[in-house]
Coordinates of C-alpha atoms in Angstrom, one line a residue:
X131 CA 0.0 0.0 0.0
X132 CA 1.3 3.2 -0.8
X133 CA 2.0 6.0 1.7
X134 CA -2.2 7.5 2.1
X135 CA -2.9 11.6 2.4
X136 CA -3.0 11.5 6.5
X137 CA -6.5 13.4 5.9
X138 CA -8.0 10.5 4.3
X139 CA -6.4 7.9 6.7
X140 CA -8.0 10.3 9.6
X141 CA -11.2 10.7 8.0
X142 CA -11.8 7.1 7.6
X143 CA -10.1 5.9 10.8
X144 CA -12.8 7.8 12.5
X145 CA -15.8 6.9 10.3
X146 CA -14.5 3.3 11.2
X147 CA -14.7 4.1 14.9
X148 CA -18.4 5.5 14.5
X149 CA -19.6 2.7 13.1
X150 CA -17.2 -0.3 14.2
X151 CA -18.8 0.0 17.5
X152 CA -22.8 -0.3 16.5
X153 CA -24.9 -2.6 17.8
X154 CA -22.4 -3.7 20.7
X155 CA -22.3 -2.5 24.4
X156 CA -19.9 -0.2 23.7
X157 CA -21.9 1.9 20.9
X158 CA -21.0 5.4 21.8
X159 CA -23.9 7.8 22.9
X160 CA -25.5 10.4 21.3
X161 CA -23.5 13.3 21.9
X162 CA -20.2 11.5 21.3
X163 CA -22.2 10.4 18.0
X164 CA -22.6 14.0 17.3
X165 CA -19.5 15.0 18.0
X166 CA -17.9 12.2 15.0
X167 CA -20.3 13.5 13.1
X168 CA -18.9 16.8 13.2
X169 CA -15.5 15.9 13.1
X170 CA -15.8 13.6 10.3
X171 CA -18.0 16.4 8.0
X172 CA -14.5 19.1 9.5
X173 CA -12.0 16.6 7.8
X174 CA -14.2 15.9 4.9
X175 CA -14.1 19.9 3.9
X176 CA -10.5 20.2 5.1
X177 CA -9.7 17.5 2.4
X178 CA -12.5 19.7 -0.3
X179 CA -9.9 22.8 0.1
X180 CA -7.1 20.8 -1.0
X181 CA -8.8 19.7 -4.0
X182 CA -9.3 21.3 -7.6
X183 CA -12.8 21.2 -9.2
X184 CA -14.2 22.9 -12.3
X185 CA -17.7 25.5 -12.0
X186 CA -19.2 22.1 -13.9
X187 CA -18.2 19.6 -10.5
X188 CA -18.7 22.0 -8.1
X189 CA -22.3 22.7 -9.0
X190 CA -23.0 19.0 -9.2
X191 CA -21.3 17.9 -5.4
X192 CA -23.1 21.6 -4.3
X193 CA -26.8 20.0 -5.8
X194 CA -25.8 16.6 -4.5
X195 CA -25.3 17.9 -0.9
X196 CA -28.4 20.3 -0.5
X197 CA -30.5 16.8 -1.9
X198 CA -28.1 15.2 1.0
X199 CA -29.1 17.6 3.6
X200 CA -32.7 16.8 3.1
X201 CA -32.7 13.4 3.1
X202 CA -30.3 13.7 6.3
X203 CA -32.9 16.1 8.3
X204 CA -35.8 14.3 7.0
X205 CA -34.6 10.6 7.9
X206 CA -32.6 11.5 10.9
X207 CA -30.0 9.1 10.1
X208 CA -26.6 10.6 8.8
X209 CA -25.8 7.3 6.7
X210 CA -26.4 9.0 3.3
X211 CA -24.4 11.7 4.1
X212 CA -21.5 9.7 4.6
X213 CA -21.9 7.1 1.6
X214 CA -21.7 11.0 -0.2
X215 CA -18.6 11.9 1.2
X216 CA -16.5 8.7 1.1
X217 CA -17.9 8.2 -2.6
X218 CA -16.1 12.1 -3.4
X219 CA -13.2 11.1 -1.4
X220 CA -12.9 7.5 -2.8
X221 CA -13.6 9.8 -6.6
X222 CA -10.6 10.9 -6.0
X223 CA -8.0 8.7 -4.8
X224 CA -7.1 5.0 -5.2
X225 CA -9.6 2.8 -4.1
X226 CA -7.7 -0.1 -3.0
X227 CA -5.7 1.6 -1.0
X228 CA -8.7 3.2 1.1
X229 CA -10.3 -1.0 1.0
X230 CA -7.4 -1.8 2.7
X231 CA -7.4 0.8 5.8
X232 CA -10.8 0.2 6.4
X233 CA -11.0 -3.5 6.0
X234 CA -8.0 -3.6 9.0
X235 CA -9.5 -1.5 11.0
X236 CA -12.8 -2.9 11.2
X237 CA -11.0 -6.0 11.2
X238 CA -9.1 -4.9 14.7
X239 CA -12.7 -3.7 16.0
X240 CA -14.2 -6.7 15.4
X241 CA -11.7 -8.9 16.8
X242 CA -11.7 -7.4 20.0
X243 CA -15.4 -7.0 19.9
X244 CA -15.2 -11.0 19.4
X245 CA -12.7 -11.3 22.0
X246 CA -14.3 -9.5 25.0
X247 CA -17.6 -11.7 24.0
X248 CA -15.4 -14.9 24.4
X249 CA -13.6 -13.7 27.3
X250 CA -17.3 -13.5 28.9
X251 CA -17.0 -9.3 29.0
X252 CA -20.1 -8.7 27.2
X253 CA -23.1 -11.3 25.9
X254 CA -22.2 -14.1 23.5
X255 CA -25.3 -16.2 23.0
X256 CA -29.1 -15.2 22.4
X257 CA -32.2 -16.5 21.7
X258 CA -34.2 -15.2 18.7
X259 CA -37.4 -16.3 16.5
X260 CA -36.5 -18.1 13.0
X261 CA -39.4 -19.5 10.9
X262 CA -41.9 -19.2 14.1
X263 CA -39.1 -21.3 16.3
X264 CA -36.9 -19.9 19.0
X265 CA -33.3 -20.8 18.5
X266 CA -30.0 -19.9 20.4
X267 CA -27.4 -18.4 18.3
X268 CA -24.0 -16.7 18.9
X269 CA -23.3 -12.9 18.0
X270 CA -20.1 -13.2 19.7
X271 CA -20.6 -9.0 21.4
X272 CA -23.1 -8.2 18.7
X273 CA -26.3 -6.9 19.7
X274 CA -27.9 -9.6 17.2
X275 CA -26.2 -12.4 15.0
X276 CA -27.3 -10.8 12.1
X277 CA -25.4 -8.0 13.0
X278 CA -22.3 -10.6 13.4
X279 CA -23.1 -12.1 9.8
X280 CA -23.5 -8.7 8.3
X281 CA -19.8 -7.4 9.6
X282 CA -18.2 -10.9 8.4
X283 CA -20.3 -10.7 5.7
X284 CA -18.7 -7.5 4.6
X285 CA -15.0 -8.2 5.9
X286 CA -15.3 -11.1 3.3
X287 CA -16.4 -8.9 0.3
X288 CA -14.1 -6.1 1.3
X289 CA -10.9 -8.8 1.0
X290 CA -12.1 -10.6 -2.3
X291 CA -12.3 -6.7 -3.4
X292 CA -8.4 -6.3 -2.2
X293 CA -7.3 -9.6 -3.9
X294 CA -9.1 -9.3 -7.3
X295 CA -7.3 -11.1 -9.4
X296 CA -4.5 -12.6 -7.1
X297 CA -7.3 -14.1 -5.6
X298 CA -6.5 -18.3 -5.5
X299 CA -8.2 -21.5 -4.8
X300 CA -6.6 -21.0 -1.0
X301 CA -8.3 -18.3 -0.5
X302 CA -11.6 -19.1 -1.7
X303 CA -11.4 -22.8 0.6
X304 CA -10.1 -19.9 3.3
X305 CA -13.3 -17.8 2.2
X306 CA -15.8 -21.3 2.3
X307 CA -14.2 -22.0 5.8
X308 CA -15.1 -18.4 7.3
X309 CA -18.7 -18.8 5.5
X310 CA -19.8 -21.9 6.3
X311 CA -18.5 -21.2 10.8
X312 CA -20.3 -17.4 10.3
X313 CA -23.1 -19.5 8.7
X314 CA -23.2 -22.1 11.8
X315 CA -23.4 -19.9 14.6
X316 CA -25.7 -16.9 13.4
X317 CA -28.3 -19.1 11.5
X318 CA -28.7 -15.8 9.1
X319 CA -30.4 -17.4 6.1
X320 CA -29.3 -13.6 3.8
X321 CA -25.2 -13.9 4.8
X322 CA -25.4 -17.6 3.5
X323 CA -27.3 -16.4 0.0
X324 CA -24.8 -13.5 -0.8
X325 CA -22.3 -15.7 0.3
X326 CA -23.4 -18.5 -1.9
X327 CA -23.8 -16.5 -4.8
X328 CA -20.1 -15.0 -4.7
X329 CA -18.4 -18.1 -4.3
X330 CA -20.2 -19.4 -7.3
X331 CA -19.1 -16.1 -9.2
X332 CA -15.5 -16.4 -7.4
X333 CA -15.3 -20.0 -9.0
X334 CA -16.7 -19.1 -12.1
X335 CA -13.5 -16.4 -12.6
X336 CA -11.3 -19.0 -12.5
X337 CA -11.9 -19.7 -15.8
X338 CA -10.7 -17.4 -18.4
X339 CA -13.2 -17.4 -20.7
X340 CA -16.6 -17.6 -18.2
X341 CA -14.1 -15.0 -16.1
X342 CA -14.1 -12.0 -19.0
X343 CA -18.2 -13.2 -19.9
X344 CA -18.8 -12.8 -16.2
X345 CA -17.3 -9.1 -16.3
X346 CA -19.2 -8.0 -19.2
X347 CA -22.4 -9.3 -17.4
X348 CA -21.7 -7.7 -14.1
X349 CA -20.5 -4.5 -15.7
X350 CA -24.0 -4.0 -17.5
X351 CA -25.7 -4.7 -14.6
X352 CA -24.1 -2.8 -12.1
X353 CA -25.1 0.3 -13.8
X354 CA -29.3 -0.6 -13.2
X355 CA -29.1 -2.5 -10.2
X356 CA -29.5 0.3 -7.5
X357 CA -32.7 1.1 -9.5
X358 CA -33.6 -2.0 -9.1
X359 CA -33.4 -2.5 -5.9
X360 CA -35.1 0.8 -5.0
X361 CA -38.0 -0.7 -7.7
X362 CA -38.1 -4.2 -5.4
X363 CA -38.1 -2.0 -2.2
X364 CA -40.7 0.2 -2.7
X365 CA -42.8 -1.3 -5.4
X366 CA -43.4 -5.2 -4.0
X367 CA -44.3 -3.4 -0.3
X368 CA -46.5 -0.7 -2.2
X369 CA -48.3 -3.7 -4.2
X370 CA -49.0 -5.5 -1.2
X371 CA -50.5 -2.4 0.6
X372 CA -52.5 -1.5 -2.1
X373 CA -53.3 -4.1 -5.0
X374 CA -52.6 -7.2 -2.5
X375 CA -54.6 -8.9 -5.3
X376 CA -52.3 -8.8 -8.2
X377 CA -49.5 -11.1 -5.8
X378 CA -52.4 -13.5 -4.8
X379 CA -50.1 -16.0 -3.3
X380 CA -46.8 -14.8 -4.2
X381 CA -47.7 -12.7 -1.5
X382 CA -47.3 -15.2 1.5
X383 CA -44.2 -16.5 -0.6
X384 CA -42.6 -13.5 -0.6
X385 CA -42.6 -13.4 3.1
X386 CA -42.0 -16.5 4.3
X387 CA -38.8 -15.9 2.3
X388 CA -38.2 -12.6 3.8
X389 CA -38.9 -13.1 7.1
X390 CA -42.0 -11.0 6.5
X391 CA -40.0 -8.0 6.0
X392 CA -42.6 -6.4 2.6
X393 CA -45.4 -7.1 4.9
X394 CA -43.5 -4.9 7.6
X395 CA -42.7 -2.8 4.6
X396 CA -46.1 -2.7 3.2
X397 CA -47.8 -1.3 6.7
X398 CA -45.6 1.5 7.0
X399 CA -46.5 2.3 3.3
X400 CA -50.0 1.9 4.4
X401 CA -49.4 4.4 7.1
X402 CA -46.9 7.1 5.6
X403 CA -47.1 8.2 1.9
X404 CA -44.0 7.9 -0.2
X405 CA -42.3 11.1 -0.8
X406 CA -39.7 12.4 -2.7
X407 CA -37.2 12.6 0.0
X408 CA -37.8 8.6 1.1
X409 CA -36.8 8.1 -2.8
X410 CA -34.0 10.0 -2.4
X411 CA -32.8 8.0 0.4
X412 CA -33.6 4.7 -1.3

């Protein structure tokens, strides 16, 4: 890794410590939260003023944060307003190199978040509902074991995305290993599809030929699949809350699958109109 601008190693070393500790006993209150916030959104602009932009940029990242702004005060959550300054940031520098800082920092977080669990510090088992049963599963310090499968989840991703193409057999048995443990102890159905799905395409790589196919494929539909998600989001809850008929049975399909999560989806619809700012956000 080459030597990083000390303002971007700051401003993500702190974004790491904002979110590293959610969802654990040691999640930081309010006002320390606030104060991140503002220290994180200080560094961002200290890194702007170092930076050259034409009128053309400028006006886009000035219409971008005013939309920011909006969805920020009407959500509440500061989440978007992040993803838009890391995505500048990342704009403009290499990519890999800022992978890398965060994936061993929130590597180091999780570890000892891990370790204090073990150690008998702070909870390690839980019981939660799956498919109507109540089942014991392990977050190892995690408020919930999806939270655990989501972090390992992304620690995974975040390394296949370091290795690229120096990524070998080793490390995809390494990579099935880590799955199929995370798998075993969180019983999170979700970790074990996306996982599935990008061992298949990590396998598929290995071959040239289905490797460069596979790229074209994924490069076409990288460009649409945000809208489609937002489309799946909104549209299959908004269905359900109003036209429950068109799904007919795909209906209790759907949430058997999802854990009932469009039904959840569809009530809020049914209760709070969709506006332009909750598209925004989406």
């Amino acid at each position: 890794m080459k030597r990083i601008n000390p303002i971007i190693l700051l401003y993500f070393s702190v974004m790491s410590i904002y979110f590293g500790f959610k969802e654990t006993p040691f999640e930081f209150s309010q006002i320390v939260d606030g104060g991140l916030i503002i220290v994180l959104c200080f560094i961002f602009l200290i890194w702007m003023f170092h930076q050259k932009y034409n009128l053309k940029t400028l006006f886009f990242i000035t219409i971008l944060f005013f939309l920011t702004l909006i969805t920020m005060y009407t959500t509440r959550n500061p989440a978007f307003l992040f993803s838009v300054m890391s995505a500048i940031i990342i704009s403009k520098s290499n990519y890999k190199d800022i992978m890398k800082i965060i994936f061993y920092e929130r590597l180091i977080i999780n570890l000892f978040i891990n370790s204090c669990s073990i150690l008998g510090l702070i909870q390690n088992e839980m019981l939660i509902a799956k498919s109507g049963e109540k089942i014991v599963c392990y977050s190892l310090g995690y408020n919930h074991s999806n939270r655990l499968a989501c972090i390992a989840g992304m620690l995974i991703l975040m390394y296949v995305c370091i290795k690229e193409s120096n990524l070998k057999i080793r490390n995809i048995l390494s990579i099935i290993g880590i799955v199929v443990l995370v798998s075993y102890i969180t019983n999170t159905r979700t970790f074990m599809v996306i996982m599935v799905c990008m061992l298949i395409l990590l396998l598929l790589e290995q071959n040239r030929k289905l490797g460069e196919l596979m790229k074209k494929v994924i490069s076409l539909l990288a460009k649409w699949v945000m809208l489609l998600c937002m489309l799946i989001a909104i549209g299959i809850p908004y269905i359900m809350a109003n036209y429950s008929y068109v799904l007919g049975s795909w209906s209790n399909i759907l949430n058997s699958m999802t854990s009932e999560r469009f039904l959840h989806a569809s009530r809020v619809i049914s209760m709070y109109p969709i506006k332009l700012q909750i598209l925004i956000y989406c």
